[in-house]
Amino acid sequence: MKTGAEKSLQIRNGCKEKRSMASGCLRKVAPAVFACFMGILFAAGCGARVPRYEALDTAMGTVIRQSIYTREEDITAEVEYIIETLEKSELSWRLPDTEAAKINAAAGRGEPVMVSDKLYEDLITLLEVSQKSGGAFDFTVGPVVQLWNIDEWAAGEQADAVIPDKEKIAQALQNTGYEKVVMENGGISLSEGMSLDLGAVGKGLACDRIAVFLEEKEVYGAVISVGGSILTYGKKPDNTPWQVGIINPEDTSSMIGTLSLKGQWCVSTSGDYERYVMVDGVRYHHILDPATGYPADSGIRSVTVLCQSGVLSDALSTACFVLGKEEGMELVKSYGAEALFVDKEGTISMTDGMRDIFRETGEY
Ligand code: FAD
Ligand code: MG
């Protein structure tokens, strides 16, 4: 006979098929995927009377893992739909009809592209992060990302990865610069040759959209990971905190520690282990310093940022990775956010607020 807890665990129809799809077709994102699996300790066996629904899917080139407590119906398919819609109608730079692709296609024409109110608001937030970080986060870094061919990188060693010429990097940098973005009256326009790259923030944006939906559905509690961004929401039925693990950059199958969180938070991590190539023994990772056009080299291996907005936690983690510890700390403090840095020596540094909720695992 099933116990109450067993009965309350309901797995969405088709979830098993999606699990095998996740492991079969996500060749390029595999390390990030394992990282995010390891990165979450899902609530288990809490003797709850609130049913828990779980789902495992893929979108935005990564794995989406959901654990939702609700007394209402299973909404995991709707959450997945929200993420897919965000990718396919707003953010993807790979698909021709998204809002981002239309902005890119109109670069240099002088006509602003009108976008949805929500996306406009998010882009204004991102422009502000670009300004406040002195361009360490820059959503116009697209031409340089394309030159490095980062979209095609598998994680790990890749024999055919080509490091671009210095001259080409310098040329591509001419077509970047958030200062050249014009945003007014709900429209946005870029100069000729520029392109938006929202890869650094898509997952955080997804967390924000999901949080609004969970509120509408009066969900009891949830923890949802969209690749490197994790949303905690509401309560666990046993009222213990959500536990979110932070990956050890040296060994992505282990964690350096966990964050204990109550209520609604977004946690985003940017690390040099997520997407990279090794060429002649040198690691080239996917977080570029927009000032040089080369992978950022601030002495940091990973940065985790915690705040209540997903778009901010995601943009700030990227910015902090580029800025390094001291300047990064100042930036997050200016937003009232918390951060944890792991540097190349393995030293962990964090803001005071993060210290209150972080517990090191014994193994680090
Ligand atoms: P972050 O550390 O948050 O950011 C790094 C990414 O942001 C880089 O990959 C680059 O795109 C960009 N970037 C680099 N430096 C900077 C900087 N200084 N400032 C601002 N941005 C910077 N992956 C696939 O393999 N296949 C797909 O089809 C696919 N589709 C996607 C669709 C969407 C809408 C999104 C958001 C992502 C998609 N991805 C896909 C994943 C994507 O290619 C990146 O690997 C991923 O977004 C990196 O996220 P992160 O959190 O690991 O990196
Ligand atoms: Mg980010």
Short mmCIF file of C-alpha atoms and ligand atoms in Angstrom, two decimals:
data_model
loop_
_atom_site.label_atom_id
_atom_site.label_comp_id
_atom_site.label_asym_id
_atom_site.label_seq_id
_atom_site.Cartn_x
_atom_site.Cartn_y
_atom_site.Cartn_z
CA MET A 1 0.00 0.00 0.00
CA LYS A 2 1.22 3.47 -0.83
CA THR A 3 2.04 5.92 1.93
CA GLY A 4 0.53 9.40 1.86
CA ALA A 5 3.82 10.85 0.69
CA GLU A 6 4.11 8.34 -2.16
CA LYS A 7 0.57 9.02 -3.28
CA SER A 8 1.20 12.72 -3.28
CA LEU A 9 4.11 12.40 -5.73
CA GLN A 10 2.52 12.60 -9.13
CA ILE A 11 4.63 12.58 -12.23
CA ARG A 12 3.20 14.18 -15.31
CA ASN A 13 2.21 11.90 -18.19
CA GLY A 14 5.01 11.64 -20.72
CA CYS A 15 7.64 12.74 -18.25
CA LYS A 16 9.52 9.48 -18.60
CA GLU A 17 9.77 9.89 -22.38
CA LYS A 18 10.97 13.44 -21.88
CA ARG A 19 13.67 12.20 -19.52
CA SER A 20 15.15 9.95 -22.17
CA MET A 21 14.88 12.72 -24.75
CA ALA A 22 16.74 15.02 -22.39
CA SER A 23 19.67 12.69 -22.10
CA GLY A 24 19.68 11.79 -25.79
CA CYS A 25 19.48 15.07 -27.66
CA LEU A 26 21.22 17.59 -25.47
CA ARG A 27 24.75 16.76 -26.44
CA LYS A 28 25.90 20.37 -26.30
CA VAL A 29 24.47 21.22 -22.94
CA ALA A 30 25.29 18.03 -21.09
CA PRO A 31 27.74 19.46 -18.51
CA ALA A 32 25.43 22.35 -17.70
CA VAL A 33 22.62 19.85 -17.40
CA PHE A 34 24.44 17.69 -14.89
CA ALA A 35 25.46 20.82 -13.11
CA CYS A 36 21.91 21.97 -12.69
CA PHE A 37 20.71 18.54 -11.62
CA MET A 38 23.35 18.55 -8.97
CA GLY A 39 22.51 22.13 -8.20
CA ILE A 40 19.14 21.44 -6.69
CA LEU A 41 18.16 19.43 -3.73
CA PHE A 42 14.52 18.77 -4.30
CA ALA A 43 12.26 18.47 -1.36
CA ALA A 44 11.64 14.85 -0.58
CA GLY A 45 9.51 12.91 1.80
CA CYS A 46 8.21 15.84 3.79
CA GLY A 47 5.05 14.03 4.82
CA ALA A 48 2.99 16.68 3.10
CA ARG A 49 -0.66 16.68 2.30
CA VAL A 50 -0.06 19.04 -0.60
CA PRO A 51 0.50 17.03 -3.80
CA ARG A 52 3.82 17.47 -5.56
CA TYR A 53 4.08 17.45 -9.35
CA GLU A 54 7.42 16.99 -11.06
CA ALA A 55 8.57 17.38 -14.65
CA LEU A 56 11.75 17.28 -16.64
CA ASP A 57 11.85 18.99 -20.03
CA THR A 58 14.20 20.85 -22.33
CA ALA A 59 14.09 24.42 -23.67
CA MET A 60 16.57 27.24 -24.33
CA GLY A 61 19.24 24.62 -24.96
CA THR A 62 19.06 23.43 -21.38
CA VAL A 63 17.10 21.26 -18.98
CA ILE A 64 14.06 22.52 -17.11
CA ARG A 65 13.32 20.77 -13.86
CA GLN A 66 10.14 21.48 -11.95
CA SER A 67 8.86 20.47 -8.55
CA ILE A 68 5.54 22.12 -7.77
CA TYR A 69 3.37 21.75 -4.66
CA THR A 70 -0.24 22.64 -5.29
CA ARG A 71 -3.69 21.56 -4.23
CA GLU A 72 -4.95 22.50 -7.70
CA GLU A 73 -4.27 20.71 -10.99
CA ASP A 74 -0.87 19.82 -12.47
CA ILE A 75 0.48 22.96 -14.15
CA THR A 76 3.93 21.71 -15.14
CA ALA A 77 2.97 21.57 -18.84
CA GLU A 78 1.82 25.20 -18.69
CA VAL A 79 5.10 26.25 -17.09
CA GLU A 80 6.99 24.52 -19.87
CA TYR A 81 4.77 26.28 -22.42
CA ILE A 82 5.64 29.68 -20.87
CA ILE A 83 9.36 28.97 -21.28
CA GLU A 84 8.97 27.70 -24.85
CA THR A 85 6.86 30.70 -25.81
CA LEU A 86 9.40 33.10 -24.30
CA GLU A 87 12.13 31.40 -26.33
CA LYS A 88 10.23 31.04 -29.59
CA SER A 89 8.42 34.36 -29.73
CA GLU A 90 10.65 36.76 -27.81
CA LEU A 91 14.24 35.81 -27.09
CA SER A 92 15.80 33.38 -29.53
CA TRP A 93 18.34 34.91 -31.90
CA ARG A 94 18.31 31.66 -33.88
CA LEU A 95 14.67 31.76 -34.98
CA PRO A 96 13.59 34.39 -37.55
CA ASP A 97 10.30 35.63 -36.06
CA THR A 98 11.17 36.39 -32.47
CA GLU A 99 11.18 39.93 -31.11
CA ALA A 100 14.98 39.72 -30.66
CA ALA A 101 15.47 38.54 -34.26
CA LYS A 102 13.29 41.39 -35.57
CA ILE A 103 15.34 43.92 -33.60
CA ASN A 104 18.54 42.43 -35.06
CA ALA A 105 17.16 42.35 -38.60
CA ALA A 106 16.23 46.04 -38.35
CA ALA A 107 19.69 47.14 -37.13
CA GLY A 108 20.87 50.19 -39.04
CA ARG A 109 17.49 51.00 -40.61
CA GLY A 110 16.82 53.80 -38.16
CA GLU A 111 13.24 52.63 -37.53
CA PRO A 112 12.63 51.49 -33.92
CA VAL A 113 11.17 48.01 -33.48
CA MET A 114 8.20 48.09 -31.11
CA VAL A 115 8.30 45.28 -28.54
CA SER A 116 5.89 44.00 -25.90
CA ASP A 117 5.62 46.07 -22.70
CA LYS A 118 7.12 43.27 -20.64
CA LEU A 119 10.14 42.79 -22.89
CA TYR A 120 10.64 46.56 -23.10
CA GLU A 121 10.71 46.76 -19.31
CA ASP A 122 13.25 43.91 -19.16
CA LEU A 123 15.45 45.50 -21.81
CA ILE A 124 15.42 48.79 -19.88
CA THR A 125 16.58 46.85 -16.78
CA LEU A 126 19.34 45.26 -18.84
CA LEU A 127 20.44 48.58 -20.28
CA GLU A 128 20.73 49.89 -16.74
CA VAL A 129 22.84 46.88 -15.68
CA SER A 130 25.05 47.52 -18.72
CA GLN A 131 25.52 51.12 -17.61
CA LYS A 132 26.04 50.38 -13.91
CA SER A 133 28.52 47.59 -14.67
CA GLY A 134 30.50 49.87 -16.99
CA GLY A 135 29.71 47.50 -19.88
CA ALA A 136 30.88 44.30 -18.13
CA PHE A 137 27.39 43.04 -18.93
CA ASP A 138 26.55 44.09 -22.47
CA PHE A 139 23.61 42.58 -24.35
CA THR A 140 25.05 43.84 -27.65
CA VAL A 141 28.02 41.48 -27.42
CA GLY A 142 26.31 39.31 -30.11
CA PRO A 143 28.73 39.94 -33.01
CA VAL A 144 31.69 38.81 -30.89
CA VAL A 145 29.80 35.77 -29.55
CA GLN A 146 29.04 34.83 -33.18
CA LEU A 147 32.68 35.28 -34.19
CA TRP A 148 33.81 32.92 -31.44
CA ASN A 149 31.05 30.53 -32.60
CA ILE A 150 30.06 29.98 -28.98
CA ASP A 151 26.61 28.71 -29.96
CA GLU A 152 28.28 25.69 -31.56
CA TRP A 153 30.60 24.85 -28.69
CA ALA A 154 30.20 21.63 -26.90
CA ALA A 155 31.54 21.70 -23.39
CA GLY A 156 34.96 20.17 -22.98
CA GLU A 157 37.76 19.65 -25.41
CA GLN A 158 36.91 20.24 -29.05
CA ALA A 159 39.50 19.60 -31.71
CA ASP A 160 37.97 21.84 -34.38
CA ALA A 161 37.42 24.96 -32.26
CA VAL A 162 39.06 27.95 -33.91
CA ILE A 163 40.30 30.95 -31.96
CA PRO A 164 39.44 34.09 -33.96
CA ASP A 165 42.15 36.48 -35.21
CA LYS A 166 42.79 39.59 -33.14
CA GLU A 167 41.86 41.78 -36.12
CA LYS A 168 38.52 40.07 -36.55
CA ILE A 169 37.77 40.47 -32.85
CA ALA A 170 38.63 44.18 -33.10
CA GLN A 171 36.30 44.49 -36.11
CA ALA A 172 33.45 42.67 -34.34
CA LEU A 173 33.89 44.93 -31.31
CA GLN A 174 33.14 47.92 -33.56
CA ASN A 175 29.60 46.54 -33.83
CA THR A 176 29.01 46.26 -30.10
CA GLY A 177 28.28 48.81 -27.38
CA TYR A 178 25.15 49.25 -25.27
CA GLU A 179 25.70 53.05 -25.48
CA LYS A 180 24.60 52.87 -29.13
CA VAL A 181 21.25 51.24 -28.30
CA VAL A 182 18.32 53.65 -28.60
CA MET A 183 15.27 52.84 -26.49
CA GLU A 184 12.26 55.14 -26.31
CA ASN A 185 8.48 54.97 -26.31
CA GLY A 186 8.34 51.16 -26.34
CA GLY A 187 10.70 50.82 -29.29
CA ILE A 188 14.34 49.82 -29.64
CA SER A 189 16.82 50.34 -32.43
CA LEU A 190 20.40 49.24 -33.02
CA SER A 191 23.09 50.65 -35.28
CA GLU A 192 24.09 48.80 -38.44
CA GLY A 193 25.94 45.54 -37.80
CA MET A 194 24.83 45.28 -34.17
CA SER A 195 22.87 42.39 -32.71
CA LEU A 196 21.27 41.62 -29.37
CA ASP A 197 22.37 38.49 -27.53
CA LEU A 198 20.06 37.60 -24.66
CA GLY A 199 21.79 34.28 -23.93
CA ALA A 200 23.05 35.56 -20.58
CA VAL A 201 19.59 36.40 -19.27
CA GLY A 202 16.98 34.19 -20.98
CA LYS A 203 16.78 31.76 -18.11
CA GLY A 204 16.40 34.45 -15.49
CA LEU A 205 13.69 36.09 -17.57
CA ALA A 206 11.93 32.74 -17.69
CA CYS A 207 12.03 32.52 -13.88
CA ASP A 208 10.30 35.92 -13.63
CA ARG A 209 7.53 34.94 -16.02
CA ILE A 210 7.01 31.65 -14.20
CA ALA A 211 6.81 33.39 -10.81
CA VAL A 212 3.94 35.59 -12.07
CA PHE A 213 2.13 32.49 -13.32
CA LEU A 214 2.60 30.60 -10.04
CA GLU A 215 1.12 33.59 -8.23
CA GLU A 216 -1.93 33.57 -10.51
CA LYS A 217 -2.41 29.85 -9.94
CA GLU A 218 -2.11 30.21 -6.16
CA VAL A 219 0.58 27.57 -6.03
CA TYR A 220 1.61 26.52 -2.52
CA GLY A 221 5.32 26.18 -3.24
CA ALA A 222 7.70 25.39 -6.07
CA VAL A 223 11.32 25.09 -7.05
CA ILE A 224 12.04 25.34 -10.75
CA SER A 225 15.43 25.27 -12.42
CA VAL A 226 15.91 26.71 -15.88
CA GLY A 227 19.53 25.76 -16.55
CA GLY A 228 21.72 28.01 -14.43
CA SER A 229 18.81 30.01 -12.97
CA ILE A 230 16.66 28.63 -10.19
CA LEU A 231 13.38 30.00 -8.88
CA THR A 232 12.13 29.19 -5.40
CA TYR A 233 8.55 30.13 -4.67
CA GLY A 234 6.21 29.92 -1.68
CA LYS A 235 6.62 27.27 0.98
CA LYS A 236 7.53 23.66 1.29
CA PRO A 237 4.68 21.79 2.97
CA ASP A 238 6.86 20.95 5.98
CA ASN A 239 7.88 24.62 6.20
CA THR A 240 11.60 23.84 5.96
CA PRO A 241 13.64 26.10 3.64
CA TRP A 242 14.26 25.28 -0.01
CA GLN A 243 17.81 23.98 -0.46
CA VAL A 244 19.68 25.17 -3.56
CA GLY A 245 23.11 23.70 -4.15
CA ILE A 246 26.07 25.58 -5.63
CA ILE A 247 28.27 23.62 -8.02
CA ASN A 248 31.94 23.12 -7.32
CA PRO A 249 33.63 24.58 -10.44
CA GLU A 250 36.59 22.20 -9.95
CA ASP A 251 34.39 19.13 -9.95
CA THR A 252 30.92 19.75 -11.34
CA SER A 253 29.63 16.48 -9.93
CA SER A 254 29.94 17.92 -6.42
CA MET A 255 28.78 21.03 -4.60
CA ILE A 256 30.62 23.60 -2.55
CA GLY A 257 27.56 24.19 -0.40
CA THR A 258 23.88 25.00 -0.29
CA LEU A 259 21.67 28.04 0.15
CA SER A 260 18.68 27.76 2.50
CA LEU A 261 15.89 29.92 1.14
CA LYS A 262 12.36 30.67 2.23
CA GLY A 263 9.85 32.22 -0.15
CA GLN A 264 10.46 33.71 -3.58
CA TRP A 265 14.05 34.00 -4.80
CA CYS A 266 16.01 33.72 -8.02
CA VAL A 267 19.49 32.24 -7.93
CA SER A 268 21.67 32.51 -11.04
CA THR A 269 25.15 31.16 -11.55
CA SER A 270 27.66 32.02 -14.26
CA GLY A 271 30.71 29.79 -14.46
CA ASP A 272 33.59 29.05 -16.79
CA TYR A 273 32.73 25.33 -16.62
CA GLU A 274 29.32 25.69 -18.25
CA ARG A 275 30.31 26.07 -21.90
CA TYR A 276 33.91 26.09 -23.02
CA VAL A 277 36.52 24.64 -25.32
CA MET A 278 40.10 23.62 -24.62
CA VAL A 279 42.60 24.61 -27.30
CA ASP A 280 46.29 23.83 -26.78
CA GLY A 281 45.67 23.39 -23.07
CA VAL A 282 43.95 26.78 -22.70
CA ARG A 283 40.35 27.00 -21.56
CA TYR A 284 38.21 29.39 -23.60
CA HIS A 285 34.83 29.89 -21.95
CA HIS A 286 31.62 31.58 -23.04
CA ILE A 287 31.58 34.70 -20.84
CA LEU A 288 33.30 37.42 -22.81
CA ASP A 289 34.79 40.64 -21.57
CA PRO A 290 33.08 43.16 -23.87
CA ALA A 291 36.10 45.48 -23.47
CA THR A 292 38.52 42.99 -25.07
CA GLY A 293 36.35 40.53 -26.99
CA TYR A 294 38.13 37.64 -25.21
CA PRO A 295 36.84 35.34 -22.46
CA ALA A 296 36.77 37.30 -19.21
CA ASP A 297 39.82 36.75 -17.03
CA SER A 298 39.01 38.30 -13.68
CA GLY A 299 40.32 35.40 -11.60
CA ILE A 300 36.80 34.06 -11.01
CA ARG A 301 35.55 30.55 -11.78
CA SER A 302 31.93 31.05 -10.81
CA VAL A 303 29.58 33.68 -9.42
CA THR A 304 26.18 33.02 -7.89
CA VAL A 305 23.79 35.94 -7.45
CA LEU A 306 20.63 35.90 -5.36
CA CYS A 307 17.81 38.43 -5.55
CA GLN A 308 14.08 38.54 -6.15
CA SER A 309 14.26 39.29 -9.85
CA GLY A 310 15.42 36.63 -12.31
CA VAL A 311 16.44 39.08 -15.01
CA LEU A 312 18.63 40.89 -12.47
CA SER A 313 20.17 37.80 -10.87
CA ASP A 314 21.06 36.47 -14.32
CA ALA A 315 22.49 39.74 -15.68
CA LEU A 316 24.38 40.47 -12.46
CA SER A 317 25.99 37.02 -12.34
CA THR A 318 27.37 37.57 -15.85
CA ALA A 319 28.50 41.12 -15.00
CA CYS A 320 30.19 39.98 -11.77
CA PHE A 321 32.04 37.22 -13.56
CA VAL A 322 33.57 39.85 -15.86
CA LEU A 323 34.18 42.44 -13.13
CA GLY A 324 35.73 40.11 -10.57
CA LYS A 325 35.28 40.05 -6.82
CA GLU A 326 35.76 43.62 -5.59
CA GLU A 327 33.88 45.50 -8.28
CA GLY A 328 31.31 42.71 -8.54
CA MET A 329 30.52 42.97 -4.81
CA GLU A 330 29.97 46.71 -5.17
CA LEU A 331 27.64 46.19 -8.12
CA VAL A 332 25.44 43.59 -6.39
CA LYS A 333 25.26 45.70 -3.26
CA SER A 334 24.02 48.65 -5.33
CA TYR A 335 21.08 46.40 -6.31
CA GLY A 336 20.50 45.05 -2.81
CA ALA A 337 21.40 41.59 -4.15
CA GLU A 338 23.66 38.92 -2.61
CA ALA A 339 26.57 37.16 -4.29
CA LEU A 340 29.04 34.34 -3.79
CA PHE A 341 32.30 34.15 -5.76
CA VAL A 342 34.60 31.17 -6.23
CA ASP A 343 38.01 32.22 -7.52
CA LYS A 344 40.71 30.28 -9.35
CA GLU A 345 42.46 29.49 -6.05
CA GLY A 346 39.25 27.93 -4.79
CA THR A 347 38.59 30.72 -2.28
CA ILE A 348 34.93 31.45 -1.58
CA SER A 349 33.95 35.08 -0.93
CA MET A 350 30.45 36.36 -0.32
CA THR A 351 28.29 39.26 0.75
CA ASP A 352 27.15 39.37 4.40
CA GLY A 353 23.56 38.42 3.49
CA MET A 354 24.79 35.38 1.59
CA ARG A 355 26.85 34.27 4.59
CA ASP A 356 23.64 34.01 6.64
CA ILE A 357 22.10 31.44 4.29
CA PHE A 358 25.11 29.57 2.87
CA ARG A 359 26.28 26.29 4.38
CA GLU A 360 29.45 24.70 3.08
CA THR A 361 29.34 21.02 2.30
CA GLY A 362 32.03 19.10 4.14
CA GLU A 363 33.52 17.85 0.88
CA TYR A 364 34.80 21.23 -0.41
P1 FAD B 1 25.84 33.34 -18.72
O1 FAD B 1 27.05 33.22 -17.93
O2 FAD B 1 24.66 33.85 -18.02
O3 FAD B 1 26.08 34.14 -20.03
C1 FAD B 1 26.92 33.74 -21.08
C2 FAD B 1 26.20 33.87 -22.38
O4 FAD B 1 25.78 35.23 -22.56
C3 FAD B 1 27.11 33.55 -23.56
O5 FAD B 1 26.85 32.26 -24.06
C4 FAD B 1 26.80 34.66 -24.55
O6 FAD B 1 25.70 34.27 -25.36
C5 FAD B 1 26.38 35.82 -23.70
N1 FAD B 1 27.47 36.66 -23.18
C6 FAD B 1 28.81 36.38 -23.09
N2 FAD B 1 29.47 37.39 -22.49
C7 FAD B 1 28.54 38.33 -22.18
C8 FAD B 1 28.62 39.60 -21.56
N3 FAD B 1 29.76 40.09 -21.08
N4 FAD B 1 27.47 40.32 -21.43
C9 FAD B 1 26.29 39.84 -21.87
N5 FAD B 1 26.15 38.63 -22.49
C10 FAD B 1 27.28 37.89 -22.62
N6 FAD B 1 21.91 26.50 -26.54
C11 FAD B 1 22.00 25.49 -27.45
O7 FAD B 1 22.95 24.72 -27.39
N7 FAD B 1 21.03 25.33 -28.38
C12 FAD B 1 19.97 26.18 -28.49
O8 FAD B 1 19.13 26.01 -29.37
C13 FAD B 1 19.85 27.26 -27.56
N8 FAD B 1 18.82 28.14 -27.63
C14 FAD B 1 18.71 29.10 -26.70
C15 FAD B 1 17.62 29.98 -26.73
C16 FAD B 1 17.47 30.97 -25.78
C17 FAD B 1 16.30 31.89 -25.85
C18 FAD B 1 18.44 31.11 -24.74
C19 FAD B 1 18.30 32.20 -23.69
C20 FAD B 1 19.53 30.25 -24.69
C21 FAD B 1 19.69 29.25 -25.66
N9 FAD B 1 20.76 28.37 -25.64
C22 FAD B 1 20.86 27.38 -26.57
C23 FAD B 1 21.82 28.49 -24.62
C24 FAD B 1 22.79 29.63 -25.00
O9 FAD B 1 23.43 29.36 -26.22
C25 FAD B 1 23.85 29.86 -23.92
O10 FAD B 1 24.67 28.75 -23.79
C26 FAD B 1 23.25 30.07 -22.58
O11 FAD B 1 22.22 31.02 -22.68
C27 FAD B 1 24.30 30.56 -21.62
O12 FAD B 1 23.66 30.76 -20.39
P2 FAD B 1 24.47 30.74 -19.05
O13 FAD B 1 23.51 31.05 -18.00
O14 FAD B 1 25.25 29.47 -18.95
O15 FAD B 1 25.56 31.86 -19.28
MG MG B 2 23.75 35.16 -16.60
#
